[in-house]
Amino acid sequence: MNFTRWSARLPGTQRRIAAAQAAAEAAEAGKEGKEGKAGKAGTRTAGETSQGHGQGHDLGYEPDHDAGSGHAPGSRHRPGHPFGPDDPGTVPAARGEQPMPPSAAADPGAAGVARSIDALTVHDLLGQVPALAAVVYGAEHRVAYVNDAYTRVFGHRDRGAPARTGLPELAGLGLLPLMDQVLRSGKPRTVKSRRVQGQARTGYYTFTCTPIAATEDNGVLIFAAEVTDQVESAERLRASERLQREAAVTLQRSLLPQELEQPDELRVAATYQPGGTDAAVGGDWYDVITLGAGRTALVIGDVMGRGVRAAAVMGQLRTAVRAYARLDLPPHEVLQLLDGLASEIDSSQIATCVYAVHDPSEGRLNYASAGHLPILVRDADGAVHSTAEPTGPPLGTGGWMHTSGSVPLEPGSTAVLYTDGLVERRDADIDEGIAALERAFAGATGSPQVICDRMLRAMRITAEHDDDVAVLVLQHPRRADHEADLFRGASLELLGGTEAASRARAFASGVLTSWRFPTELHDLGVLAASELVANSLQHGTPPMRLRLRRTDCRLTVEVTDGDDHLPRRRRAEPVDEAGRGISIVATIASSWGSRRTLGGGKSVWCEFTLPV
């Protein structure tokens, strides 16, 4: 017994089932191209059936008023669908259809739209998207389809051609190996921001290759989304950041010495490496200051933090160091003055600093440290040691009396001063970094600039390093042969008494004669030595010493004694019997100065520039 005959026996469903069957037959007939005729025939058949079938009346049921039209009472007819939403005879599953969702039932037009979108082919969909799309198949990636957007950018492409010749732009972008990988692995791959030269203009696209599984040859969908605006915006941002960083680095370098002073007795070099890629300036600085009498001050420091404030504090401290250095004070007194100044400049900024003075006559490096890392010294025999003590707190903390220390720096020795960016790492203790620097310094030979570069490489300092690095290297070279004759010194101990002045003149004359100075310079040197010794005899106390030193550029005459009162130049009246010695020295010499010595007492000196 078939479904129609079986359902006809159910009470109250005779006419409704008959109408439903007629409408379904009409829909099937429409699919075969006979929708008009079959619909009319189905309607007539349903009408005839509902009117001519007498069993409903025989069973006492009222006939359905809409049976002749094929719709249940109160239902809404939807085009293309034979059944209304409330029709109990609707059995879509019996004909292989999916039931409609409630939203489609509520909106009769929605079902028609959904069916029309579902009916679109892949080519129809890809042809409407603004992104570039191409489909290839087979091992040679033969062209199966390109959409209109792809054609507008690259021009017409022949179907069936291998991608190497049919899509040469993909080969130029290096996507063919990627497409092979996608075809083999079955996993999508993406390459970002590739520059593409189209027919009309150049743009940037992000390409995604997606595998397509097929019954015969598998394929790949190449989908390219344009990211030109994003790439250009990112490039403008990078250019702006680059300009800001260049300006920041220029500001930082302008606060550092544009050219290091080159002392006669030392060879010095320094390097500065800004940290990170941002535009923030740092607070690292260094300086070399010639003090006279062959002495040289070397300073390196680091203001904590980054930014304009740190750079401003650094600039003020560097300027103050140069001013205090001109006073020719001992290293610990210079740091004591800097400590008070740092508190006045900005109490929230803390800086570390080491200030050292090299005296070639003594062959030593006197220094004082304010919370800074130790100086490393390599002796002439290659042994490396550090200046661990004394070290005080950083500048700006106040309430601390700094002290000076001393380390030998004989001819042939090299010393390095540096900031913490060279040795400090986030994943290691700073002592390990200092030990690594000592090993690198032990093997770094050559000129001071070469040593700077080698230590940066050994400590793996690159442009991406996240902290500023400043390095200052000084060498006390060992001289021989003709160069040794140009760097010489001589000294005489003076016990005092009336014969001290004559002994000093005789000693100076003999030394200057042996150094083969011209007569004029010889006489000026003897006069300067006589005046300085006479001034020391009158105003100083024993022990006294006369020291002569020459370099390839200048002659230095220096007298030391045990009194710490510094002389000053003053105008002598015609009736005065004293007060003219320093004025005479200042007049005949290129420069002169005085300073207090570490052991107590003072030193008064003058310099003469040698002819070329």
Coordinates of C-alpha atoms in Angstrom, one line a residue:
M1 CA 0.0 0.0 0.0
N2 CA 1.6 3.3 -1.0
F3 CA 1.7 6.5 1.1
T4 CA -1.2 8.2 -0.8
R5 CA -3.6 5.4 -0.3
W6 CA -2.6 4.9 3.3
S7 CA -2.9 8.5 4.2
A8 CA -6.3 8.8 2.5
R9 CA -7.7 6.6 5.2
L10 CA -6.7 9.0 8.0
P11 CA -9.7 11.0 9.4
G12 CA -9.7 14.6 8.2
T13 CA -6.6 14.4 6.0
Q14 CA -8.1 13.2 2.7
R15 CA -8.5 16.4 0.9
R16 CA -5.4 18.1 2.4
I17 CA -3.1 15.3 1.3
A18 CA -4.6 15.2 -2.1
A19 CA -4.0 18.9 -2.5
A20 CA -0.4 18.6 -1.3
Q21 CA 0.3 15.7 -3.7
A22 CA -1.1 17.7 -6.6
A23 CA 1.0 20.8 -5.7
A24 CA 4.2 18.7 -5.4
E25 CA 3.6 17.1 -8.8
A26 CA 3.2 20.5 -10.2
A27 CA 6.5 21.6 -8.7
E28 CA 8.3 18.6 -10.2
A29 CA 6.8 19.3 -13.5
G30 CA 8.0 22.8 -13.4
K31 CA 11.6 21.6 -12.8
E32 CA 11.4 19.7 -16.1
G33 CA 10.5 22.9 -18.1
K34 CA 6.7 22.4 -18.0
E35 CA 5.9 24.4 -14.9
G36 CA 3.0 26.4 -16.5
K37 CA 1.1 23.5 -17.9
A38 CA 1.8 21.1 -15.1
G39 CA 0.7 23.7 -12.5
K40 CA -2.6 24.3 -14.3
A41 CA -3.1 20.6 -14.7
G42 CA -2.2 20.0 -11.1
T43 CA -4.6 22.7 -9.9
R44 CA -7.4 21.3 -12.0
T45 CA -6.7 17.7 -10.8
A46 CA -6.7 18.9 -7.2
G47 CA -9.9 20.7 -7.7
E48 CA -11.5 17.8 -9.4
T49 CA -10.3 15.4 -6.7
S50 CA -11.5 17.6 -3.9
Q51 CA -14.8 18.1 -5.6
G52 CA -15.3 14.7 -7.2
H53 CA -14.1 12.7 -4.2
G54 CA -17.2 11.8 -2.3
Q55 CA -15.7 10.0 0.6
G56 CA -15.2 13.2 2.6
H57 CA -18.9 14.0 2.5
D58 CA -19.8 10.4 3.1
L59 CA -17.7 10.5 6.3
G60 CA -19.4 13.7 7.4
Y61 CA -16.4 16.1 7.1
E62 CA -16.7 19.6 5.7
P63 CA -14.7 20.1 2.5
D64 CA -11.6 22.3 2.5
H65 CA -12.4 25.7 0.9
D66 CA -8.8 26.1 -0.4
A67 CA -8.4 22.5 -1.5
G68 CA -8.9 23.5 -5.1
S69 CA -5.9 25.9 -5.0
G70 CA -3.6 23.4 -3.3
H71 CA -3.1 25.3 -0.1
A72 CA -4.2 24.6 3.5
P73 CA -6.6 26.9 5.1
G74 CA -5.0 30.1 6.5
S75 CA -1.6 29.3 4.9
R76 CA 0.6 31.7 2.9
H77 CA 1.7 30.6 -0.5
R78 CA 5.5 30.9 -1.1
P79 CA 6.7 30.9 -4.7
G80 CA 8.7 27.8 -5.6
H81 CA 7.5 25.9 -2.5
P82 CA 4.3 23.8 -2.8
F83 CA 3.5 23.8 0.9
G84 CA 2.5 26.5 3.4
P85 CA 4.3 26.7 6.8
D86 CA 1.4 25.3 8.7
D87 CA 0.5 22.5 6.3
P88 CA 0.5 19.2 8.3
G89 CA 1.0 17.3 5.0
T90 CA 4.4 19.0 4.4
V91 CA 7.0 16.3 4.4
P92 CA 10.2 18.0 2.8
A93 CA 12.4 15.1 3.9
A94 CA 10.4 12.7 1.8
R95 CA 11.7 14.6 -1.3
G96 CA 15.3 15.2 -0.2
E97 CA 14.8 18.9 0.8
Q98 CA 15.9 20.6 4.0
P99 CA 13.3 22.0 6.3
M100 CA 13.1 25.8 6.3
P101 CA 14.4 27.7 9.3
P102 CA 11.9 29.7 11.4
S103 CA 13.3 33.0 10.1
A104 CA 12.6 31.9 6.5
A105 CA 9.1 30.9 7.5
A106 CA 8.5 34.3 9.1
D107 CA 9.9 36.1 6.1
P108 CA 8.6 34.5 2.8
G109 CA 11.2 36.5 0.8
A110 CA 14.2 35.4 2.8
A111 CA 13.9 31.8 1.6
G112 CA 14.1 32.9 -2.0
V113 CA 17.2 35.1 -1.4
A114 CA 18.9 32.3 0.5
R115 CA 18.3 29.9 -2.3
S116 CA 19.6 32.3 -4.9
I117 CA 22.9 32.9 -2.9
D118 CA 23.3 29.2 -2.5
A119 CA 22.9 28.8 -6.2
L120 CA 25.9 31.1 -6.9
T121 CA 29.0 29.4 -8.2
V122 CA 32.5 29.9 -6.8
H123 CA 33.4 31.9 -9.9
D124 CA 30.4 34.2 -9.4
L125 CA 31.5 34.8 -5.8
L126 CA 35.2 35.4 -6.5
G127 CA 34.3 37.6 -9.4
Q128 CA 32.6 40.0 -7.1
V129 CA 35.3 40.4 -4.4
P130 CA 37.7 43.4 -4.8
A131 CA 40.7 41.2 -3.8
L132 CA 42.8 39.4 -6.3
A133 CA 41.9 35.7 -6.7
A134 CA 43.2 33.0 -8.9
V135 CA 42.7 29.2 -9.0
V136 CA 45.2 26.8 -10.3
Y137 CA 45.3 23.0 -10.4
G138 CA 47.7 20.2 -11.0
A139 CA 51.5 19.9 -10.4
E140 CA 52.2 22.6 -12.9
H141 CA 49.6 24.9 -11.3
R142 CA 47.7 25.4 -14.5
V143 CA 45.4 28.4 -14.5
A144 CA 41.8 27.5 -13.9
Y145 CA 40.3 30.9 -13.1
V146 CA 41.3 34.5 -12.4
N147 CA 38.8 37.1 -11.3
D148 CA 38.2 40.5 -12.7
A149 CA 40.3 42.2 -10.0
Y150 CA 43.3 40.1 -10.9
T151 CA 42.8 40.9 -14.5
R152 CA 42.7 44.6 -13.8
V153 CA 46.0 44.5 -12.0
F154 CA 48.0 42.1 -14.2
G155 CA 46.0 41.9 -17.5
H156 CA 44.4 39.0 -19.2
R157 CA 45.5 35.5 -18.3
D158 CA 45.0 32.4 -20.5
R159 CA 43.3 29.4 -18.8
G160 CA 45.1 26.1 -18.9
A161 CA 48.6 27.7 -19.0
P162 CA 51.1 26.7 -16.3
A163 CA 51.6 29.3 -13.6
R164 CA 55.3 29.8 -14.5
T165 CA 54.3 31.2 -17.9
G166 CA 50.6 32.0 -17.4
L167 CA 51.0 33.8 -14.0
P168 CA 54.6 35.2 -14.3
E169 CA 53.9 37.7 -11.5
L170 CA 53.6 34.9 -9.0
A171 CA 56.9 33.4 -10.1
G172 CA 58.5 36.9 -9.7
L173 CA 57.2 37.1 -6.2
G174 CA 58.6 33.7 -5.3
L175 CA 55.2 32.1 -4.7
L176 CA 55.6 29.0 -6.8
P177 CA 57.6 27.1 -4.2
L178 CA 55.0 28.1 -1.6
M179 CA 52.2 26.8 -3.9
D180 CA 54.1 23.5 -4.2
Q181 CA 54.3 23.3 -0.5
V182 CA 50.6 24.0 0.0
L183 CA 49.7 21.4 -2.6
R184 CA 51.8 18.8 -0.9
S185 CA 50.9 19.5 2.7
G186 CA 47.3 20.5 2.3
K187 CA 47.8 23.5 4.7
P188 CA 47.4 27.1 3.8
R189 CA 50.4 29.5 3.8
T190 CA 50.6 33.3 3.8
V191 CA 53.2 35.8 2.8
K192 CA 52.7 39.4 3.9
S193 CA 53.2 42.8 2.3
R194 CA 54.8 41.8 -1.1
R195 CA 55.5 44.7 -3.5
V196 CA 53.6 44.1 -6.7
Q197 CA 54.2 46.0 -10.0
G198 CA 50.8 46.1 -11.8
Q199 CA 49.9 47.5 -15.2
A200 CA 48.7 50.8 -13.8
R201 CA 50.5 51.2 -10.5
T202 CA 52.6 49.6 -7.8
G203 CA 50.9 48.2 -4.7
Y204 CA 51.4 45.9 -1.8
Y205 CA 49.5 42.7 -1.3
T206 CA 49.3 39.9 1.3
F207 CA 49.0 36.6 -0.5
T208 CA 47.3 33.5 1.0
C209 CA 47.6 30.2 -0.8
T210 CA 44.8 27.8 0.3
P211 CA 44.6 24.1 -0.9
I212 CA 41.6 22.9 -2.8
A213 CA 40.7 19.2 -2.7
A214 CA 39.1 17.9 -5.9
T215 CA 38.2 14.5 -7.3
E216 CA 40.8 14.6 -10.0
D217 CA 43.6 17.2 -9.7
N218 CA 44.0 19.1 -6.5
G219 CA 44.4 22.9 -6.8
V220 CA 45.4 26.0 -5.0
L221 CA 43.4 29.2 -4.4
I222 CA 45.7 32.3 -4.5
F223 CA 43.9 35.2 -2.6
A224 CA 45.7 38.5 -2.5
A225 CA 44.4 41.3 -0.3
E226 CA 45.7 44.8 -1.0
V227 CA 47.6 46.4 2.0
T228 CA 49.1 49.4 0.2
D229 CA 47.6 51.9 2.6
Q230 CA 48.7 50.0 5.6
V231 CA 52.2 49.6 4.3
E232 CA 52.5 53.2 3.3
S233 CA 51.2 54.3 6.7
A234 CA 53.7 52.0 8.5
E235 CA 56.5 53.3 6.3
R236 CA 55.6 56.9 7.1
L237 CA 55.5 56.1 10.8
R238 CA 58.9 54.4 10.5
A239 CA 60.3 57.4 8.7
S240 CA 58.9 59.7 11.3
E241 CA 60.4 57.6 14.1
R242 CA 63.7 57.4 12.2
L243 CA 63.8 61.2 11.9
Q244 CA 63.0 61.6 15.6
R245 CA 65.7 59.1 16.6
E246 CA 68.2 60.8 14.4
A247 CA 67.3 64.1 16.0
A248 CA 67.6 62.5 19.5
V249 CA 71.0 61.0 18.6
T250 CA 72.2 64.3 17.2
L251 CA 71.2 66.0 20.4
Q252 CA 73.0 63.4 22.4
R253 CA 76.1 63.6 20.4
S254 CA 76.0 67.4 20.5
L255 CA 76.3 67.2 24.3
L256 CA 79.4 65.0 24.0
P257 CA 82.8 66.3 22.9
Q258 CA 82.8 66.9 19.1
E259 CA 86.6 66.1 19.1
L260 CA 88.6 64.7 21.9
E261 CA 91.6 66.7 23.2
Q262 CA 94.7 64.8 22.4
P263 CA 97.3 65.1 25.2
D264 CA 101.0 64.9 24.4
E265 CA 101.7 62.0 26.8
L266 CA 98.6 59.9 26.0
R267 CA 96.7 58.4 23.1
V268 CA 92.9 58.5 23.7
A269 CA 89.8 57.4 21.8
A270 CA 86.2 57.1 22.7
T271 CA 83.0 55.7 21.3
Y272 CA 79.3 56.2 22.0
Q273 CA 76.6 53.7 20.9
P274 CA 73.0 54.9 21.5
G275 CA 70.8 52.2 22.9
G276 CA 67.6 50.8 21.4
T277 CA 65.6 52.0 18.4
D278 CA 63.4 54.5 20.1
A279 CA 63.8 58.3 20.1
A280 CA 64.7 58.6 23.8
V281 CA 68.2 60.0 24.4
G282 CA 70.4 58.7 27.1
G283 CA 72.6 60.2 29.9
D284 CA 76.0 58.7 29.1
W285 CA 78.9 61.0 28.6
Y286 CA 82.7 61.2 28.6
D287 CA 85.4 63.8 28.3
V288 CA 89.1 64.4 28.0
I289 CA 90.5 67.6 29.6
T290 CA 94.2 68.7 29.4
L291 CA 95.1 70.3 32.7
G292 CA 98.6 71.6 31.9
A293 CA 102.1 70.4 33.1
G294 CA 101.5 67.3 31.0
R295 CA 98.5 66.2 33.2
T296 CA 95.3 65.0 31.7
A297 CA 91.8 64.6 33.3
L298 CA 89.5 61.8 32.0
V299 CA 85.9 61.5 33.0
I300 CA 83.0 59.2 32.2
G301 CA 79.5 59.2 33.7
D302 CA 76.0 57.9 33.3
V303 CA 72.8 59.7 34.3
M304 CA 70.2 57.1 35.2
G305 CA 67.1 56.9 33.0
R306 CA 66.4 58.1 29.5
G307 CA 64.8 61.1 27.9
V308 CA 65.4 64.8 27.6
R309 CA 65.6 65.3 31.3
A310 CA 68.5 62.8 31.6
A311 CA 70.2 64.4 28.7
A312 CA 69.8 67.9 30.2
V313 CA 71.3 66.7 33.5
M314 CA 74.1 65.0 31.7
G315 CA 74.9 68.2 29.7
Q316 CA 75.0 70.3 32.9
L317 CA 77.2 67.8 34.7
R318 CA 79.7 67.6 31.8
T319 CA 79.9 71.4 31.7
A320 CA 80.5 71.5 35.4
V321 CA 83.2 68.9 35.3
R322 CA 85.1 70.9 32.7
A323 CA 84.8 74.0 34.9
Y324 CA 85.9 72.2 38.1
A325 CA 88.8 70.5 36.2
R326 CA 90.2 73.9 35.3
L327 CA 90.6 74.5 39.0
D328 CA 93.1 71.6 38.9
L329 CA 91.5 70.1 42.0
P330 CA 92.2 66.5 43.3
P331 CA 89.7 64.0 41.9
H332 CA 87.7 63.5 45.1
E333 CA 87.2 67.3 45.5
V334 CA 85.8 67.5 41.9
L335 CA 83.3 64.7 42.8
Q336 CA 82.4 66.5 46.0
L337 CA 81.5 69.6 44.1
L338 CA 79.6 67.6 41.5
D339 CA 77.6 65.8 44.2
G340 CA 76.3 69.1 45.5
L341 CA 75.5 70.4 42.0
A342 CA 73.7 67.2 41.0
S343 CA 71.3 67.6 44.0
E344 CA 70.6 71.2 43.0
I345 CA 70.0 70.4 39.3
D346 CA 67.5 67.6 39.8
S347 CA 67.2 65.7 43.1
S348 CA 65.2 62.9 41.4
Q349 CA 68.1 62.2 39.0
I350 CA 71.0 60.0 40.1
A351 CA 74.3 59.9 38.2
T352 CA 77.4 57.8 38.5
C353 CA 80.8 59.2 37.5
V354 CA 84.5 58.4 37.7
Y355 CA 87.1 61.2 37.4
A356 CA 90.7 60.4 36.9
V357 CA 93.9 62.4 36.4
H358 CA 97.0 61.1 34.7
D359 CA 100.4 62.5 35.7
P360 CA 103.2 61.4 33.4
S361 CA 105.9 62.6 35.8
E362 CA 104.6 60.2 38.5
G363 CA 103.4 57.5 36.1
R364 CA 100.2 57.1 37.9
L365 CA 96.4 57.5 37.4
N366 CA 94.7 59.2 40.3
Y367 CA 91.0 58.7 40.4
A368 CA 87.8 59.0 42.4
S369 CA 84.5 57.2 41.8
A370 CA 80.9 58.1 42.6
G371 CA 79.1 54.7 42.3
H372 CA 80.7 54.0 38.9
L373 CA 82.1 50.8 37.6
P374 CA 85.8 50.2 38.2
I375 CA 88.5 51.3 35.7
L376 CA 90.3 48.4 34.0
V377 CA 94.1 48.8 33.6
R378 CA 96.3 46.5 31.4
D379 CA 100.0 46.7 32.3
A380 CA 102.8 46.5 29.8
D381 CA 103.2 42.8 30.5
G382 CA 99.5 42.1 29.6
A383 CA 98.1 41.6 33.1
V384 CA 94.7 43.2 33.7
H385 CA 93.5 44.5 37.0
S386 CA 90.7 46.8 38.1
T387 CA 90.4 49.8 40.5
A388 CA 87.9 48.4 42.9
E389 CA 88.4 50.9 45.7
P390 CA 87.6 53.6 46.8
T391 CA 84.1 54.0 45.5
G392 CA 81.5 56.3 47.0
P393 CA 77.7 56.6 46.4
P394 CA 76.3 58.1 43.1
L395 CA 76.1 61.8 42.6
G396 CA 73.1 63.5 44.0
T397 CA 72.8 61.4 47.2
G398 CA 74.7 63.9 49.3
G399 CA 76.2 63.4 52.8
W400 CA 79.3 61.5 51.6
M401 CA 83.0 62.5 51.7
H402 CA 84.6 61.1 48.6
T403 CA 88.2 59.9 48.6
S404 CA 90.8 59.5 45.9
G405 CA 92.7 56.4 44.9
S406 CA 95.7 55.7 42.7
V407 CA 96.8 53.0 40.2
P408 CA 100.1 52.8 38.2
L409 CA 100.0 53.7 34.6
E410 CA 103.5 53.3 33.3
P411 CA 104.6 53.5 29.6
G412 CA 103.1 50.6 27.7
S413 CA 100.0 50.5 29.9
T414 CA 96.4 50.9 28.7
A415 CA 93.2 51.8 30.7
V416 CA 89.5 51.7 29.8
L417 CA 86.6 53.6 31.3
Y418 CA 83.1 52.5 30.4
T419 CA 79.4 52.8 31.3
D420 CA 77.2 49.9 32.6
G421 CA 75.6 49.4 29.1
L422 CA 78.8 47.6 28.1
V423 CA 78.7 44.9 30.8
E424 CA 75.2 44.8 32.2
R425 CA 72.7 42.2 30.9
R426 CA 69.2 41.4 32.1
D427 CA 69.9 37.6 32.3
A428 CA 73.3 37.8 34.0
D429 CA 75.0 39.3 37.0
I430 CA 77.0 42.5 36.3
D431 CA 80.2 40.9 37.8
E432 CA 80.0 38.3 35.0
G433 CA 79.9 41.1 32.5
I434 CA 82.9 42.8 34.1
A435 CA 84.8 39.5 34.0
A436 CA 83.9 39.0 30.3
L437 CA 85.1 42.6 29.6
E438 CA 88.5 41.8 31.4
R439 CA 89.0 38.8 29.2
A440 CA 88.1 40.8 26.1
F441 CA 90.4 43.7 27.2
A442 CA 93.3 41.4 27.8
G443 CA 93.3 40.3 24.1
A444 CA 92.4 43.6 22.6
T445 CA 95.5 45.2 21.1
G446 CA 96.2 48.1 18.7
S447 CA 95.3 51.7 18.8
P448 CA 92.8 53.1 21.3
Q449 CA 90.1 53.3 18.6
V450 CA 90.7 49.7 17.5
I451 CA 90.5 48.6 21.1
C452 CA 87.1 50.4 21.5
D453 CA 85.7 48.6 18.4
R454 CA 87.1 45.2 19.4
M455 CA 85.5 45.5 22.9
L456 CA 82.2 46.4 21.4
R457 CA 82.3 43.4 19.2
A458 CA 83.5 41.1 22.0
M459 CA 80.7 42.3 24.3
R460 CA 78.2 41.9 21.4
I461 CA 77.0 45.5 21.3
T462 CA 74.9 46.0 18.2
A463 CA 72.5 48.7 17.0
E464 CA 69.6 46.8 18.7
H465 CA 71.3 46.9 22.1
D466 CA 68.8 48.3 24.6
D467 CA 71.1 50.5 26.6
D468 CA 73.5 53.3 25.8
V469 CA 77.2 52.5 25.8
A470 CA 80.1 54.8 26.2
V471 CA 83.8 53.7 26.2
L472 CA 86.9 55.7 26.8
V473 CA 90.3 54.1 26.1
L474 CA 93.7 55.7 27.0
Q475 CA 97.2 54.5 26.3
H476 CA 100.5 55.6 27.8
P477 CA 102.7 54.5 24.9
R478 CA 106.2 53.2 25.3
R479 CA 108.5 55.3 23.1
A480 CA 111.9 54.4 21.6
D481 CA 114.6 55.7 19.4
H482 CA 114.1 59.2 18.1
E483 CA 110.6 59.5 19.7
A484 CA 112.1 58.8 23.1
D485 CA 114.4 61.8 22.7
L486 CA 111.3 64.0 22.3
F487 CA 109.7 62.8 25.5
R488 CA 112.1 63.3 28.3
G489 CA 112.1 64.6 31.9
A490 CA 114.5 65.7 34.6
S491 CA 114.1 66.8 38.2
L492 CA 116.2 68.3 41.0
E493 CA 115.6 68.3 44.8
L494 CA 116.1 71.7 46.4
L495 CA 116.8 71.8 50.1
G496 CA 116.4 75.6 50.4
G497 CA 118.9 78.3 51.3
T498 CA 120.4 81.1 49.3
E499 CA 122.2 78.7 47.0
A500 CA 119.0 77.0 45.8
A501 CA 118.2 79.6 43.2
S502 CA 121.7 79.4 41.6
R503 CA 121.6 75.6 41.6
A504 CA 118.2 75.7 39.9
R505 CA 119.4 78.0 37.2
A506 CA 122.5 75.9 36.6
F507 CA 120.4 72.7 36.5
A508 CA 117.9 74.2 34.1
S509 CA 120.5 75.6 31.8
G510 CA 122.4 72.2 31.6
V511 CA 119.2 70.2 30.9
L512 CA 117.9 72.6 28.2
T513 CA 121.3 72.6 26.5
S514 CA 121.3 68.8 26.4
W515 CA 117.9 68.8 24.9
R516 CA 119.2 71.1 22.1
F517 CA 116.7 73.9 22.5
P518 CA 117.3 77.1 20.6
T519 CA 119.0 79.9 22.5
E520 CA 115.8 82.0 22.9
L521 CA 113.8 79.1 24.3
H522 CA 116.8 78.1 26.4
D523 CA 117.0 81.5 28.0
L524 CA 113.2 81.7 28.6
G525 CA 113.2 78.3 30.3
V526 CA 116.1 79.2 32.6
L527 CA 114.4 82.5 33.6
A528 CA 111.1 80.8 34.3
A529 CA 112.8 78.2 36.5
S530 CA 114.6 80.9 38.4
E531 CA 111.5 82.9 39.1
L532 CA 109.4 79.9 40.2
V533 CA 112.2 78.7 42.5
A534 CA 112.6 82.2 44.0
N535 CA 108.8 82.4 44.6
S536 CA 108.9 79.0 46.3
L537 CA 111.9 80.0 48.5
Q538 CA 110.1 83.1 49.6
H539 CA 106.5 81.9 50.1
G540 CA 106.8 78.1 50.4
T541 CA 108.3 75.5 52.7
P542 CA 110.6 72.6 52.1
P543 CA 110.8 70.1 50.5
M544 CA 111.1 71.7 47.1
R545 CA 111.6 70.2 43.7
L546 CA 112.3 71.6 40.3
R547 CA 111.0 69.4 37.4
L548 CA 111.6 69.9 33.7
R549 CA 109.7 67.9 31.1
R550 CA 109.6 68.1 27.4
T551 CA 107.3 66.5 24.7
D552 CA 107.2 66.9 21.0
C553 CA 105.0 70.0 21.4
R554 CA 106.0 71.8 24.6
L555 CA 108.4 72.4 27.5
T556 CA 107.1 72.3 31.1
V557 CA 108.8 73.9 34.1
E558 CA 107.3 72.9 37.4
V559 CA 108.3 73.6 41.1
T560 CA 106.6 71.9 44.1
D561 CA 106.9 72.7 47.8
G562 CA 105.3 71.9 51.1
D563 CA 103.0 74.9 51.4
D564 CA 99.4 74.7 50.2
H565 CA 98.8 78.4 49.6
L566 CA 98.4 78.9 45.9
P567 CA 100.0 82.0 44.3
R568 CA 98.0 84.5 42.4
R569 CA 99.0 87.0 39.8
R570 CA 98.7 90.6 41.0
R571 CA 99.8 94.0 39.8
A572 CA 103.0 95.2 41.6
E573 CA 103.4 98.8 42.5
P574 CA 106.6 100.6 41.4
V575 CA 107.8 100.8 45.1
D576 CA 107.1 97.1 45.7
E577 CA 110.1 94.8 46.1
A578 CA 108.1 91.6 45.5
G579 CA 105.1 90.4 43.6
R580 CA 106.6 90.4 40.1
G581 CA 107.7 86.8 39.8
I582 CA 104.4 85.3 38.7
S583 CA 103.7 88.2 36.4
I584 CA 107.0 87.7 34.7
V585 CA 106.3 83.9 34.3
A586 CA 102.8 84.6 32.9
T587 CA 104.2 87.1 30.4
I588 CA 107.0 84.9 28.9
A589 CA 105.2 81.5 29.0
S590 CA 102.4 80.2 26.9
S591 CA 100.4 79.2 30.0
W592 CA 100.8 78.8 33.7
G593 CA 98.9 77.4 36.7
S594 CA 99.0 76.1 40.2
R595 CA 97.4 73.3 42.1
R596 CA 97.4 71.6 45.5
T597 CA 99.1 68.2 45.6
L598 CA 97.6 65.1 47.2
G599 CA 100.2 64.7 49.9
G600 CA 99.9 68.4 50.9
G601 CA 101.7 71.3 49.4
K602 CA 101.4 72.9 46.0
S603 CA 102.7 72.8 42.5
V604 CA 103.3 75.9 40.3
W605 CA 104.1 75.4 36.6
C606 CA 104.4 77.1 33.3
E607 CA 104.6 75.8 29.7
F608 CA 106.3 76.9 26.5
T609 CA 105.2 75.9 23.1
L610 CA 108.0 74.4 21.0
P611 CA 108.5 75.5 17.4
V612 CA 107.4 73.1 14.7

